[in-house]
XYZ file of C-alpha atoms in Angstrom:
269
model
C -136.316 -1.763 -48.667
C -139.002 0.479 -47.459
C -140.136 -1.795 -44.538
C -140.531 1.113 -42.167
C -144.418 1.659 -40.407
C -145.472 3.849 -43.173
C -147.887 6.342 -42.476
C -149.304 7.534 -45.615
C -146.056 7.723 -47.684
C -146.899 8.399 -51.438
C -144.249 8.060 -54.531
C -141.101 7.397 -53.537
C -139.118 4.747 -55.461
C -136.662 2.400 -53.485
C -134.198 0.565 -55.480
C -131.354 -1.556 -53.420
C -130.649 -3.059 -49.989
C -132.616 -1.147 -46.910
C -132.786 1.942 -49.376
C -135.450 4.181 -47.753
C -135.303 1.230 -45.099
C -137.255 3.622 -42.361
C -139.686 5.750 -44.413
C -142.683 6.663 -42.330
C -144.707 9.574 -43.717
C -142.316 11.277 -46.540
C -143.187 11.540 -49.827
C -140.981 11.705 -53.308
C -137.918 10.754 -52.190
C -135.867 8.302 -54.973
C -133.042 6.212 -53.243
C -130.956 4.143 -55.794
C -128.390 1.946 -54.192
C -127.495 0.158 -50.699
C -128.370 2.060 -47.719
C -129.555 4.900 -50.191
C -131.501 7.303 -47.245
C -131.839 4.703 -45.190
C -132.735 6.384 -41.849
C -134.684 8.925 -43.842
C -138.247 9.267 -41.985
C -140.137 12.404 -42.718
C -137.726 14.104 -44.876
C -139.329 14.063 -48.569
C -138.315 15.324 -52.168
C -134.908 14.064 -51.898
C -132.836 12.034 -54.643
C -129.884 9.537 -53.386
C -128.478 7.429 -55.691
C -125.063 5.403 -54.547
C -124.335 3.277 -51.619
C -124.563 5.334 -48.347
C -125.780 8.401 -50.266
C -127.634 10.424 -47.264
C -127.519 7.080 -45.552
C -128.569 9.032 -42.037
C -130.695 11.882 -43.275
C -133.947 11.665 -41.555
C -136.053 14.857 -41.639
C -133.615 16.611 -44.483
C -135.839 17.367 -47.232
C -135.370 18.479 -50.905
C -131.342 17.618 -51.594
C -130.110 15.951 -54.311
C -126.854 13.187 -53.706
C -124.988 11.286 -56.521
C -122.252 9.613 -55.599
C -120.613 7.314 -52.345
C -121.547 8.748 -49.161
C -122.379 11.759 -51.002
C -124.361 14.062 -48.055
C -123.632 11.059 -46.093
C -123.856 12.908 -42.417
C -126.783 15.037 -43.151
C -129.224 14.507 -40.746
C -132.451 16.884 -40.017
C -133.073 20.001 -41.361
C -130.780 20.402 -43.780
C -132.631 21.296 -47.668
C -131.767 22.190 -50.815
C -128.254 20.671 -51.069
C -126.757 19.489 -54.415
C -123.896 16.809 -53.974
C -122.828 15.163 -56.685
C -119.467 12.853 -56.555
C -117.810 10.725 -54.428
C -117.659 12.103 -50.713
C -119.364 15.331 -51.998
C -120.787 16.837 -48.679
C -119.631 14.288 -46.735
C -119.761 15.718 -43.652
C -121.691 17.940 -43.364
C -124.284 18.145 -40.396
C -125.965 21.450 -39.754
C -126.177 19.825 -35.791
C -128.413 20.348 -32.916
C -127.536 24.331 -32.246
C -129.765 26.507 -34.580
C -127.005 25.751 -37.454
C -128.095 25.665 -40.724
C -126.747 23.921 -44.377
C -129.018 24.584 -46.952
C -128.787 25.334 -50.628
C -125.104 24.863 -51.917
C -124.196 22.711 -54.679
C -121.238 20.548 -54.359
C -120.055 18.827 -57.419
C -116.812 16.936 -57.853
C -114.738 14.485 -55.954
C -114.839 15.165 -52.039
C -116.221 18.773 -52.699
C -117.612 20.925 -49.899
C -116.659 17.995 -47.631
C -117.943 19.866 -44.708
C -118.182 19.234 -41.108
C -120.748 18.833 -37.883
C -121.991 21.947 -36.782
C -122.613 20.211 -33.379
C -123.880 22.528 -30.913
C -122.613 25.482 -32.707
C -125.037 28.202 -34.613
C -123.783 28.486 -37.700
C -124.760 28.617 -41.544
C -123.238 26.720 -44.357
C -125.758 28.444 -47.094
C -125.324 29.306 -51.266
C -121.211 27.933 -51.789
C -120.454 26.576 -55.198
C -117.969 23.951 -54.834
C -117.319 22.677 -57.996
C -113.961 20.690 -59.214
C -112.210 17.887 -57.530
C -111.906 18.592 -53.696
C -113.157 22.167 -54.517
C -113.572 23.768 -50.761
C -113.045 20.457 -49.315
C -111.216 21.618 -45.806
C -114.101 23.884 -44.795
C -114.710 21.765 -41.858
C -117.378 23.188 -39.051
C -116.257 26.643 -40.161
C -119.075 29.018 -41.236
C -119.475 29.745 -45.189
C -121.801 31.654 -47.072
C -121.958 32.608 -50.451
C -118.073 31.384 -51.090
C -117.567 29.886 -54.890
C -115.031 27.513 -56.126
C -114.838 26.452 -59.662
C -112.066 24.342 -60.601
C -109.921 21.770 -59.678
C -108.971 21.984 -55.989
C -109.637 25.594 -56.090
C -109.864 27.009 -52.086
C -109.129 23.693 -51.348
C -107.426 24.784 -48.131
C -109.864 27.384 -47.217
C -111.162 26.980 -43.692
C -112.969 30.596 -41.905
C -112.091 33.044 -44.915
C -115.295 34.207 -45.892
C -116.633 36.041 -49.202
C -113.865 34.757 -51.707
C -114.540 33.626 -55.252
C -112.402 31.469 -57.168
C -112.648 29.866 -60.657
C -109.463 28.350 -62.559
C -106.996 25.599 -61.529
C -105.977 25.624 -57.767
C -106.933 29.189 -58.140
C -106.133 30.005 -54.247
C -105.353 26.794 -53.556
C -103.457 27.663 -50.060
C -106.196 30.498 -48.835
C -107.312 29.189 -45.321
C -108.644 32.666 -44.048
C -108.034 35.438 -45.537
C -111.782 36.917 -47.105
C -113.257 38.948 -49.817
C -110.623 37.737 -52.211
C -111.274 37.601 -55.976
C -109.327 34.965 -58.603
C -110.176 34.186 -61.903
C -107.398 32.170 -63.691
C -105.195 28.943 -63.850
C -102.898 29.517 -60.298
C -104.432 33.055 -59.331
C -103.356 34.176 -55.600
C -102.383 30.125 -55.621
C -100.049 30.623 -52.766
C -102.194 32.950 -50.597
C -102.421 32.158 -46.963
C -103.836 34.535 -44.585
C -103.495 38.610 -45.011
C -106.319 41.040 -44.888
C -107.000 39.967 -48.040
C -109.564 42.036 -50.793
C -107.435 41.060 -53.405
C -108.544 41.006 -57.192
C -106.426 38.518 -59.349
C -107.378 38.258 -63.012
C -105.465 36.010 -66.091
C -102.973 33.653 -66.010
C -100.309 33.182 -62.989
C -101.794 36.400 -61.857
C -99.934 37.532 -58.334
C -99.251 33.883 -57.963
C -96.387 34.258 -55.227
C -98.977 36.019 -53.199
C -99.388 35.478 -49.658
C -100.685 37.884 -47.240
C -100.141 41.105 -49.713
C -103.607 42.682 -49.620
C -105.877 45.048 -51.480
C -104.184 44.595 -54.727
C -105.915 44.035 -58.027
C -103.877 42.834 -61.020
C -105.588 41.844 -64.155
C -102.962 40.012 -67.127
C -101.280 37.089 -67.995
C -98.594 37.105 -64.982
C -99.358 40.656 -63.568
C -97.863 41.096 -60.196
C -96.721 37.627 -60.367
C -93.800 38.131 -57.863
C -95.602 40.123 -55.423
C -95.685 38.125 -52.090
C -96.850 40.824 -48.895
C -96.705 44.115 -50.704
C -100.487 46.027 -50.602
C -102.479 48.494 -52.356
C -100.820 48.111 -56.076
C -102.747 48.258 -59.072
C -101.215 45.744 -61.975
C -102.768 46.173 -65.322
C -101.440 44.397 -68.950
C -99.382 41.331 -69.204
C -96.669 41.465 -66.671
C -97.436 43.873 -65.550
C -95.323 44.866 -61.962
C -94.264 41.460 -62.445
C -91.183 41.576 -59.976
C -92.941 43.926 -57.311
C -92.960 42.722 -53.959
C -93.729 46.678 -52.748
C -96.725 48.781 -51.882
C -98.820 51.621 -53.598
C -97.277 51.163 -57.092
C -99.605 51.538 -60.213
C -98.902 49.968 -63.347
C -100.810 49.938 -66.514
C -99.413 48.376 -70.034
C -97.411 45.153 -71.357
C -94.534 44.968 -68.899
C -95.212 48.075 -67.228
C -93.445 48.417 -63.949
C -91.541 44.780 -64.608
C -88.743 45.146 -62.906
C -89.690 47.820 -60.183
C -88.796 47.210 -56.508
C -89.678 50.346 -55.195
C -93.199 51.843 -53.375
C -95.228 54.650 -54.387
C -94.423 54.674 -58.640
C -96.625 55.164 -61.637
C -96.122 52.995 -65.062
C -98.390 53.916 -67.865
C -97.195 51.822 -71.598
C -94.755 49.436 -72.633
């Protein structure tokens, strides 16, 4: 513990086998557990506590990592990170090509697992992963601003960018279709691809979707059925429910249920 050549290293607590092992000239960096920042040189401000937690961070600075291997693979550079959970950030390495990871928060069970930027210039900056393997198949694809909240929620997302998802497996299946919207237990939970800018709001909402795009339904089951139709509006509980069509609108309990046409208006019960 600690028995690097330290060069002026002030307040950093050490707590397990080689935690903070090669410490030179960082400062306030807390490593609780075995191998706990262990190649960590320069890098200061960080907090590790579990075995292996940023076990080969050396200049990454300012991250916090709770959990096994949590941040594990960060090396340099990389600040600002919150993993917390087993195998949260795992792998993620911002690499040796201009890349950067900085500032998202991980939390859950192999959240935001990540991937090795390598030689590539990319960002993985601001996600929210949050739920058990929450954005976990991201890989060394570029994110930015992405949120998950909930259990396995974008789980299969990959290089679609700008999407927002909070509620069970809410998009579950998306791996790159972008600017999508779900808020609900199972929203757009069988998306896969598409143009995507679809907003999915309640319950079940436009669960069967899959590549249907620019739709918005809002309700308990609205659209539910729709799988590639585009450009409906479902609105109320139900609402379109069996549409699988384009440019319908649909606005009340049940309006538009059992519709299978394009181009209608439903306004009521």
């Amino acid at each position: 513990t600690m028995k690097g050549a330290m060069n002026g290293a002030a307040l950093n607590t050490a707590v397990g086998k080689n935690a903070l092992l090669a410490l030179t000239e960082a400062d306030n960096n807390t490593a609780v557990g075995a191998d706990a920042l262990k190649a960590v040189t320069t890098g200061g401000s960080n907090v590790a506590i579990g075995k292996d937690a940023m076990v080969t961070a050396t200049t990454a600075a300012e991250n916090v990592a709770i959990g096994y291997e949590a941040l594990g693979d960060v090396e340099a550079g990389s600040g600002a990170n919150v993993a917390i959970g087993y195998y949260a950030m795992r792998n993620v390495d911002e690499g040796t090509g201009g890349g950067d990871a900085d500032y998202n928060i991980a939390i859950g069970y192999d959240a935001l697992k990540g991937g090795d930027f390598a030689s590539n210039d990319r960002a993985l900056q601001g996600n929210i992963a949050i739920g058990m393997q929450a954005m976990n198949s991201t890989a060394d694809n570029a994110q930015t601003g992405t949120i998950a909240v909930g259990h396995q929620s974008l789980k299969a997302l990959t290089s679609g960018t700008s999407n927002t998802a909070i509620g069970y497996f809410s998009m579950g299946t998306n791996t790159n279709s972008s600017n999508n919207t779900a808020f609900g237990y199972y929203t757009l939970g069988n998306m896969d691809g598409g143009n995507g800018a679809n907003t999915a709001v309640g319950n079940l909402a436009m669960l069967a979707n899959t590549t249907g795009a620019t739709n918005t339904a809002v309700g308990d089951n609205a659209s539910r059925l729709n799988q590639t139709g585009t450009d409906n509006v479902a609105v109320g509980r139900m609402a379109l429910y069996s549409n699988t069509t384009d440019r319908n609108t649909a606005v009340g309990l049940e309006a538009g249920y059992t519709t299978t046409g394009a181009d209608n208006t439903y306004v009521g019960y």
